[in-house]
Amino acid sequence: MNPQEIDNYRKAGNIAKQVKKYAKQLAEPGSSLLGIAEKIEAKILELGGKCAFPVNLCIDDIAAHYTPSSDDKTTAEGLLKIDIGVHINGAIADTAFSIDLSNLEENKKLIEASEKALEEGIKTIREGIELWKIGKAIQDKIESYQFSPIRNLCGHSLAEFQIHAGTTIPNCNNSSSNIIKPGAYAIEPFATSGHGIVYDGKPSGIYRLEARKAIRDPVARKILDFVEQEYKTLPFCSRWIVNKFGPRSLLALHLLEQDEILHQYPQLIEKSHSKVAQSENTVILVNNTIEVIT
Ligand code: CO
């Protein structure tokens, strides 16, 4: 990483920190997820950043990949996870926290387990360490609360305009002897009272550009040009596209997905429909030092 990139990561991280504080005040039982998402995303722009992905607001057994649609009526409740991504020129800060909106002991414990596991992960990660050791530290901490980590959700390396840049940071001991190299990493333990596996649920309305191909439909072509220009390879959502191009764009998104130009992410649901808590921070590893930027 060159000094300019490091500076961009720090800037993105700084914005993410402020947005996180702001988001904590917003999330009240009964407030609309749509309103929360739009306010958080507006705050990112106001502070000079861009969204690295749509704000994820996942309740209870939905572990990841829920963002409100443009006409979403869902209200905040239960165990709510707020996952925020900010980027400055493609340098991404990815951070998440969980809040208990129903005042349940189980929710509080799950949140504590994911937070302490994140601390363990951050204490363990350094240049040259084998991946399984980070996963084990996270797993041990979560299991000490009698919960399970979600084994098929992982932290990840970050690169310019790339949320998942190749290296995964396991949430359990996966026996991987691959080693951590200098770079940026998101560490994100998920703790659950259930199986510890997620499956693919309903389509999320979150997309990413998969392949640039010719498309006949003029609306679809206009959207594709916009996506390529504005989001590059970063995820975006139907809500953003509807806000910009109107409700007709939903059909165009469907065409683009059918032609395998766009990939749509599924919601990720805990297998036994148990509750899930998530905590996430982004770190940069440069010159054998670790810096938590979020
Ligand atoms: Co992440």
mmCIF file of C-alpha atoms and ligand atoms in Angstrom:
data_model
loop_
_atom_site.group_PDB
_atom_site.id
_atom_site.type_symbol
_atom_site.label_atom_id
_atom_site.label_comp_id
_atom_site.label_asym_id
_atom_site.label_seq_id
_atom_site.Cartn_x
_atom_site.Cartn_y
_atom_site.Cartn_z
ATOM 1 C CA MET A 1 0.000 0.000 0.000
ATOM 2 C CA ASN A 2 1.332 3.436 -0.898
ATOM 3 C CA PRO A 3 0.960 6.453 1.445
ATOM 4 C CA GLN A 4 -1.969 7.802 -0.583
ATOM 5 C CA GLU A 5 -3.885 4.538 -0.203
ATOM 6 C CA ILE A 6 -3.153 4.379 3.513
ATOM 7 C CA ASP A 7 -4.443 7.907 3.846
ATOM 8 C CA ASN A 8 -7.635 6.972 1.954
ATOM 9 C CA TYR A 9 -8.219 3.981 4.244
ATOM 10 C CA ARG A 10 -7.828 6.215 7.293
ATOM 11 C CA LYS A 11 -10.240 8.784 5.868
ATOM 12 C CA ALA A 12 -12.814 6.109 5.035
ATOM 13 C CA GLY A 13 -12.364 4.628 8.514
ATOM 14 C CA ASN A 14 -12.853 7.983 10.157
ATOM 15 C CA ILE A 15 -16.119 8.549 8.332
ATOM 16 C CA ALA A 16 -17.261 5.019 9.167
ATOM 17 C CA LYS A 17 -16.607 5.670 12.871
ATOM 18 C CA GLN A 18 -18.745 8.805 12.858
ATOM 19 C CA VAL A 19 -21.510 7.129 10.874
ATOM 20 C CA LYS A 20 -21.537 4.232 13.323
ATOM 21 C CA LYS A 21 -22.151 6.610 16.228
ATOM 22 C CA TYR A 22 -24.922 8.312 14.273
ATOM 23 C CA ALA A 23 -26.496 4.951 13.347
ATOM 24 C CA LYS A 24 -26.625 3.888 16.997
ATOM 25 C CA GLN A 25 -28.934 6.795 17.800
ATOM 26 C CA LEU A 26 -31.161 6.110 14.785
ATOM 27 C CA ALA A 27 -32.008 2.516 15.500
ATOM 28 C CA GLU A 28 -35.048 2.519 17.737
ATOM 29 C CA PRO A 29 -37.735 -0.141 17.970
ATOM 30 C CA GLY A 30 -40.461 0.618 15.426
ATOM 31 C CA SER A 31 -38.443 2.982 13.227
ATOM 32 C CA SER A 32 -38.507 2.021 9.557
ATOM 33 C CA LEU A 33 -35.493 0.189 8.155
ATOM 34 C CA LEU A 34 -35.887 2.205 4.967
ATOM 35 C CA GLY A 35 -35.551 5.474 6.890
ATOM 36 C CA ILE A 36 -32.554 4.191 8.856
ATOM 37 C CA ALA A 37 -30.758 3.042 5.696
ATOM 38 C CA GLU A 38 -31.396 6.273 3.824
ATOM 39 C CA LYS A 39 -30.232 8.429 6.729
ATOM 40 C CA ILE A 40 -27.050 6.399 7.210
ATOM 41 C CA GLU A 41 -26.224 6.507 3.513
ATOM 42 C CA ALA A 42 -26.920 10.266 3.365
ATOM 43 C CA LYS A 43 -24.564 10.751 6.340
ATOM 44 C CA ILE A 44 -21.756 8.897 4.536
ATOM 45 C CA LEU A 45 -22.083 11.287 1.573
ATOM 46 C CA GLU A 46 -22.396 14.339 3.832
ATOM 47 C CA LEU A 47 -19.089 13.440 5.503
ATOM 48 C CA GLY A 48 -17.336 13.187 2.135
ATOM 49 C CA GLY A 49 -17.345 9.429 1.625
ATOM 50 C CA LYS A 50 -19.173 7.114 -0.746
ATOM 51 C CA CYS A 51 -21.094 3.962 0.068
ATOM 52 C CA ALA A 52 -18.928 0.888 -0.496
ATOM 53 C CA PHE A 53 -22.167 -1.146 -0.437
ATOM 54 C CA PRO A 54 -25.805 -0.538 0.552
ATOM 55 C CA VAL A 55 -26.295 -0.386 4.323
ATOM 56 C CA ASN A 56 -27.208 -3.886 5.520
ATOM 57 C CA LEU A 57 -29.896 -4.026 8.225
ATOM 58 C CA CYS A 58 -30.460 -7.620 9.249
ATOM 59 C CA ILE A 59 -32.892 -8.728 11.929
ATOM 60 C CA ASP A 60 -32.611 -11.898 14.096
ATOM 61 C CA ASP A 61 -31.950 -15.001 11.933
ATOM 62 C CA ILE A 62 -30.998 -12.983 8.842
ATOM 63 C CA ALA A 63 -27.225 -12.903 9.158
ATOM 64 C CA ALA A 64 -26.345 -10.758 6.154
ATOM 65 C CA HIS A 65 -27.455 -9.181 2.859
ATOM 66 C CA TYR A 66 -30.703 -7.487 3.792
ATOM 67 C CA THR A 67 -31.072 -3.936 2.612
ATOM 68 C CA PRO A 68 -34.478 -2.232 2.418
ATOM 69 C CA SER A 69 -36.201 -2.094 -0.965
ATOM 70 C CA SER A 70 -37.557 1.273 -2.135
ATOM 71 C CA ASP A 71 -41.015 0.451 -0.763
ATOM 72 C CA ASP A 72 -39.891 -1.519 2.303
ATOM 73 C CA LYS A 73 -42.279 -1.423 5.275
ATOM 74 C CA THR A 74 -40.140 -3.438 7.708
ATOM 75 C CA THR A 75 -39.552 -1.834 11.097
ATOM 76 C CA ALA A 76 -36.585 -2.204 13.416
ATOM 77 C CA GLU A 77 -36.907 -4.858 16.105
ATOM 78 C CA GLY A 78 -35.180 -7.779 17.752
ATOM 79 C CA LEU A 79 -31.482 -8.330 17.232
ATOM 80 C CA LEU A 80 -30.554 -5.771 14.598
ATOM 81 C CA LYS A 81 -27.206 -5.821 12.792
ATOM 82 C CA ILE A 82 -26.059 -2.657 11.043
ATOM 83 C CA ASP A 83 -23.270 -3.187 8.506
ATOM 84 C CA ILE A 84 -21.785 -0.047 6.971
ATOM 85 C CA GLY A 85 -19.301 0.376 4.119
ATOM 86 C CA VAL A 86 -17.530 3.616 3.254
ATOM 87 C CA HIS A 87 -14.990 4.163 0.513
ATOM 88 C CA ILE A 88 -12.645 6.931 -0.513
ATOM 89 C CA ASN A 89 -11.395 6.398 -4.079
ATOM 90 C CA GLY A 90 -11.981 2.669 -3.680
ATOM 91 C CA ALA A 91 -10.281 2.321 -0.273
ATOM 92 C CA ILE A 92 -12.955 0.597 1.817
ATOM 93 C CA ALA A 93 -13.783 0.726 5.519
ATOM 94 C CA ASP A 94 -16.213 -2.060 6.416
ATOM 95 C CA THR A 95 -17.714 -2.064 9.910
ATOM 96 C CA ALA A 96 -20.731 -3.531 11.669
ATOM 97 C CA PHE A 97 -22.356 -3.661 15.078
ATOM 98 C CA SER A 98 -25.448 -5.246 16.602
ATOM 99 C CA ILE A 99 -28.093 -3.829 18.905
ATOM 100 C CA ASP A 100 -30.776 -5.457 20.994
ATOM 101 C CA LEU A 101 -34.117 -3.753 20.429
ATOM 102 C CA SER A 102 -36.211 -6.212 22.410
ATOM 103 C CA ASN A 103 -34.341 -6.199 25.695
ATOM 104 C CA LEU A 104 -33.590 -9.920 25.776
ATOM 105 C CA GLU A 105 -30.769 -11.506 27.738
ATOM 106 C CA GLU A 106 -29.978 -13.879 24.846
ATOM 107 C CA ASN A 107 -29.546 -10.982 22.423
ATOM 108 C CA LYS A 108 -27.248 -9.154 24.809
ATOM 109 C CA LYS A 109 -25.090 -12.241 25.309
ATOM 110 C CA LEU A 110 -24.872 -12.895 21.571
ATOM 111 C CA ILE A 111 -23.796 -9.318 20.976
ATOM 112 C CA GLU A 112 -21.197 -9.513 23.725
ATOM 113 C CA ALA A 113 -19.873 -12.791 22.297
ATOM 114 C CA SER A 114 -19.449 -11.291 18.813
ATOM 115 C CA GLU A 115 -17.807 -8.148 20.214
ATOM 116 C CA LYS A 116 -15.339 -10.072 22.377
ATOM 117 C CA ALA A 117 -14.607 -12.432 19.479
ATOM 118 C CA LEU A 118 -13.824 -9.428 17.298
ATOM 119 C CA GLU A 119 -11.394 -8.190 19.953
ATOM 120 C CA GLU A 120 -9.716 -11.617 19.953
ATOM 121 C CA GLY A 121 -9.505 -11.615 16.171
ATOM 122 C CA ILE A 122 -7.887 -8.191 16.160
ATOM 123 C CA LYS A 123 -5.444 -9.208 18.917
ATOM 124 C CA THR A 124 -4.451 -12.275 16.898
ATOM 125 C CA ILE A 125 -4.107 -10.932 13.361
ATOM 126 C CA ARG A 126 -0.641 -9.834 12.220
ATOM 127 C CA GLU A 127 1.555 -10.183 9.165
ATOM 128 C CA GLY A 128 2.724 -13.753 8.708
ATOM 129 C CA ILE A 129 0.170 -15.443 10.962
ATOM 130 C CA GLU A 130 -1.669 -18.530 9.689
ATOM 131 C CA LEU A 131 -5.380 -18.068 9.057
ATOM 132 C CA TRP A 132 -6.522 -20.974 11.231
ATOM 133 C CA LYS A 133 -5.094 -19.269 14.315
ATOM 134 C CA ILE A 134 -7.312 -16.221 13.825
ATOM 135 C CA GLY A 135 -10.342 -18.454 13.237
ATOM 136 C CA LYS A 136 -9.583 -20.476 16.345
ATOM 137 C CA ALA A 137 -9.272 -17.367 18.532
ATOM 138 C CA ILE A 138 -12.676 -16.171 17.300
ATOM 139 C CA GLN A 139 -14.293 -19.592 17.666
ATOM 140 C CA ASP A 140 -12.921 -20.195 21.175
ATOM 141 C CA LYS A 141 -14.268 -16.864 22.393
ATOM 142 C CA ILE A 142 -17.747 -17.415 20.938
ATOM 143 C CA GLU A 143 -17.890 -20.983 22.261
ATOM 144 C CA SER A 144 -16.932 -19.743 25.724
ATOM 145 C CA TYR A 145 -20.404 -18.125 25.697
ATOM 146 C CA GLN A 146 -21.995 -21.478 24.704
ATOM 147 C CA PHE A 147 -22.736 -20.074 21.242
ATOM 148 C CA SER A 148 -21.454 -21.030 17.782
ATOM 149 C CA PRO A 149 -19.616 -18.961 15.213
ATOM 150 C CA ILE A 150 -21.171 -18.981 11.749
ATOM 151 C CA ARG A 151 -18.679 -21.143 9.919
ATOM 152 C CA ASN A 152 -19.606 -20.259 6.353
ATOM 153 C CA LEU A 153 -19.397 -16.500 6.841
ATOM 154 C CA CYS A 154 -15.926 -14.987 6.903
ATOM 155 C CA GLY A 155 -13.985 -11.799 7.200
ATOM 156 C CA HIS A 156 -12.118 -10.814 4.073
ATOM 157 C CA SER A 157 -9.247 -8.904 2.567
ATOM 158 C CA LEU A 158 -10.116 -5.580 0.949
ATOM 159 C CA ALA A 159 -8.633 -4.038 -2.163
ATOM 160 C CA GLU A 160 -9.338 -1.075 -4.416
ATOM 161 C CA PHE A 161 -13.083 -1.228 -5.252
ATOM 162 C CA GLN A 162 -13.160 -4.842 -4.043
ATOM 163 C CA ILE A 163 -15.051 -5.960 -0.948
ATOM 164 C CA HIS A 164 -13.769 -9.526 -1.113
ATOM 165 C CA ALA A 165 -10.242 -9.403 -2.429
ATOM 166 C CA GLY A 166 -9.271 -13.066 -2.202
ATOM 167 C CA THR A 167 -8.224 -13.865 1.358
ATOM 168 C CA THR A 168 -10.910 -14.976 3.814
ATOM 169 C CA ILE A 169 -10.546 -14.513 7.570
ATOM 170 C CA PRO A 170 -12.255 -17.574 9.044
ATOM 171 C CA ASN A 171 -14.584 -17.435 12.047
ATOM 172 C CA CYS A 172 -13.547 -20.936 13.081
ATOM 173 C CA ASN A 173 -10.468 -23.134 12.945
ATOM 174 C CA ASN A 174 -10.572 -24.099 9.260
ATOM 175 C CA SER A 175 -7.041 -25.609 9.297
ATOM 176 C CA SER A 176 -5.850 -23.114 6.675
ATOM 177 C CA SER A 177 -2.093 -22.576 6.882
ATOM 178 C CA ASN A 178 -2.227 -19.662 4.429
ATOM 179 C CA ILE A 179 -0.610 -16.606 5.950
ATOM 180 C CA ILE A 180 -1.682 -12.986 6.328
ATOM 181 C CA LYS A 181 0.164 -10.541 4.107
ATOM 182 C CA PRO A 182 0.300 -6.753 4.504
ATOM 183 C CA GLY A 183 -2.967 -5.123 3.420
ATOM 184 C CA ALA A 184 -6.481 -4.249 4.555
ATOM 185 C CA TYR A 185 -8.762 -6.779 6.225
ATOM 186 C CA ALA A 186 -12.299 -6.805 7.571
ATOM 187 C CA ILE A 187 -12.715 -9.092 10.579
ATOM 188 C CA GLU A 188 -16.336 -9.984 11.233
ATOM 189 C CA PRO A 189 -17.332 -12.677 13.715
ATOM 190 C CA PHE A 190 -20.957 -13.810 13.717
ATOM 191 C CA ALA A 191 -22.260 -15.501 16.881
ATOM 192 C CA THR A 192 -25.447 -17.556 16.928
ATOM 193 C CA SER A 193 -27.449 -19.679 19.328
ATOM 194 C CA GLY A 194 -28.166 -22.024 16.393
ATOM 195 C CA HIS A 195 -26.296 -24.353 14.001
ATOM 196 C CA GLY A 196 -23.706 -21.867 12.866
ATOM 197 C CA ILE A 197 -24.445 -22.247 9.167
ATOM 198 C CA VAL A 198 -26.240 -19.874 6.823
ATOM 199 C CA TYR A 199 -28.164 -20.810 3.694
ATOM 200 C CA ASP A 200 -29.194 -18.740 0.691
ATOM 201 C CA GLY A 201 -32.590 -17.114 1.261
ATOM 202 C CA LYS A 202 -34.679 -14.762 -0.872
ATOM 203 C CA PRO A 203 -33.062 -12.424 -3.399
ATOM 204 C CA SER A 204 -31.727 -9.394 -1.559
ATOM 205 C CA GLY A 205 -32.039 -6.641 -4.149
ATOM 206 C CA ILE A 206 -28.264 -6.200 -3.724
ATOM 207 C CA TYR A 207 -26.325 -6.615 -6.968
ATOM 208 C CA ARG A 208 -22.855 -6.401 -8.361
ATOM 209 C CA LEU A 209 -21.609 -6.025 -11.922
ATOM 210 C CA GLU A 210 -20.505 -9.455 -13.084
ATOM 211 C CA ALA A 211 -19.708 -9.113 -16.788
ATOM 212 C CA ARG A 212 -20.019 -6.254 -19.232
ATOM 213 C CA LYS A 213 -22.013 -7.466 -22.250
ATOM 214 C CA ALA A 214 -24.159 -5.826 -24.907
ATOM 215 C CA ILE A 215 -27.798 -5.374 -23.933
ATOM 216 C CA ARG A 216 -30.640 -4.411 -26.267
ATOM 217 C CA ASP A 217 -33.082 -2.850 -23.794
ATOM 218 C CA PRO A 218 -32.382 0.920 -23.684
ATOM 219 C CA VAL A 219 -33.325 1.349 -20.001
ATOM 220 C CA ALA A 220 -31.120 -1.578 -19.037
ATOM 221 C CA ARG A 221 -28.262 -0.110 -21.073
ATOM 222 C CA LYS A 222 -28.616 3.247 -19.329
ATOM 223 C CA ILE A 223 -28.588 1.566 -15.912
ATOM 224 C CA LEU A 224 -25.589 -0.546 -16.829
ATOM 225 C CA ASP A 225 -23.598 2.519 -17.911
ATOM 226 C CA PHE A 226 -24.485 4.226 -14.650
ATOM 227 C CA VAL A 227 -23.538 1.200 -12.534
ATOM 228 C CA GLU A 228 -20.208 0.807 -14.283
ATOM 229 C CA GLN A 229 -19.399 4.470 -13.845
ATOM 230 C CA GLU A 230 -20.687 4.938 -10.311
ATOM 231 C CA TYR A 231 -20.163 1.639 -8.466
ATOM 232 C CA LYS A 232 -17.620 -0.193 -10.646
ATOM 233 C CA THR A 233 -17.339 -3.655 -9.055
ATOM 234 C CA LEU A 234 -18.872 -2.608 -5.710
ATOM 235 C CA PRO A 235 -22.330 -3.814 -4.629
ATOM 236 C CA PHE A 236 -25.364 -1.584 -5.116
ATOM 237 C CA CYS A 237 -29.100 -2.117 -4.609
ATOM 238 C CA SER A 238 -32.424 -1.881 -6.417
ATOM 239 C CA ARG A 239 -33.460 0.954 -4.060
ATOM 240 C CA TRP A 240 -30.634 3.165 -5.363
ATOM 241 C CA ILE A 241 -31.510 2.346 -8.959
ATOM 242 C CA VAL A 242 -35.254 2.960 -8.448
ATOM 243 C CA ASN A 243 -34.478 6.302 -6.767
ATOM 244 C CA LYS A 244 -32.421 7.324 -9.778
ATOM 245 C CA PHE A 245 -34.315 5.789 -12.718
ATOM 246 C CA GLY A 246 -37.845 5.185 -11.390
ATOM 247 C CA PRO A 247 -39.864 1.998 -10.821
ATOM 248 C CA ARG A 248 -39.460 0.802 -14.450
ATOM 249 C CA SER A 249 -35.839 0.073 -13.680
ATOM 250 C CA LEU A 250 -36.827 -3.029 -11.667
ATOM 251 C CA LEU A 251 -37.646 -4.835 -14.915
ATOM 252 C CA ALA A 252 -34.346 -3.703 -16.406
ATOM 253 C CA LEU A 253 -32.477 -5.054 -13.371
ATOM 254 C CA HIS A 254 -34.260 -8.353 -13.907
ATOM 255 C CA LEU A 255 -33.130 -8.449 -17.558
ATOM 256 C CA LEU A 256 -29.555 -7.639 -16.581
ATOM 257 C CA GLU A 257 -29.594 -10.435 -14.036
ATOM 258 C CA GLN A 258 -31.070 -12.914 -16.545
ATOM 259 C CA ASP A 259 -28.284 -12.074 -18.986
ATOM 260 C CA GLU A 260 -25.774 -12.707 -16.189
ATOM 261 C CA ILE A 261 -24.508 -9.155 -16.474
ATOM 262 C CA LEU A 262 -25.495 -8.524 -12.858
ATOM 263 C CA HIS A 263 -25.184 -10.944 -9.982
ATOM 264 C CA GLN A 264 -27.851 -10.661 -7.291
ATOM 265 C CA TYR A 265 -26.853 -11.709 -3.773
ATOM 266 C CA PRO A 266 -29.251 -13.871 -1.775
ATOM 267 C CA GLN A 267 -30.157 -13.021 1.814
ATOM 268 C CA LEU A 268 -28.162 -15.231 4.174
ATOM 269 C CA ILE A 269 -30.304 -16.950 6.783
ATOM 270 C CA GLU A 270 -29.224 -18.955 9.829
ATOM 271 C CA LYS A 271 -30.087 -22.608 9.203
ATOM 272 C CA SER A 272 -31.997 -23.265 12.427
ATOM 273 C CA HIS A 273 -33.587 -19.787 12.309
ATOM 274 C CA SER A 274 -31.725 -18.822 15.438
ATOM 275 C CA LYS A 275 -30.577 -15.339 16.233
ATOM 276 C CA VAL A 276 -27.308 -13.968 14.936
ATOM 277 C CA ALA A 277 -25.096 -11.133 16.220
ATOM 278 C CA GLN A 278 -22.273 -9.589 14.188
ATOM 279 C CA SER A 279 -19.373 -7.271 15.018
ATOM 280 C CA GLU A 280 -16.925 -6.026 12.438
ATOM 281 C CA ASN A 281 -13.940 -3.730 12.100
ATOM 282 C CA THR A 282 -11.435 -3.045 9.357
ATOM 283 C CA VAL A 283 -7.705 -3.143 10.056
ATOM 284 C CA ILE A 284 -4.724 -2.216 7.938
ATOM 285 C CA LEU A 285 -1.450 -4.092 8.310
ATOM 286 C CA VAL A 286 1.525 -2.064 7.140
ATOM 287 C CA ASN A 287 5.213 -2.355 8.135
ATOM 288 C CA ASN A 288 4.396 -4.946 10.764
ATOM 289 C CA THR A 289 1.957 -2.722 12.588
ATOM 290 C CA ILE A 290 -1.765 -3.127 12.909
ATOM 291 C CA GLU A 291 -4.133 -0.196 12.832
ATOM 292 C CA VAL A 292 -7.869 -0.507 13.447
ATOM 293 C CA ILE A 293 -9.310 2.129 11.122
ATOM 294 C CA THR A 294 -12.989 1.819 12.051
HETATM 295 CO CO CO B 1 -17.425 -7.278 5.738
#
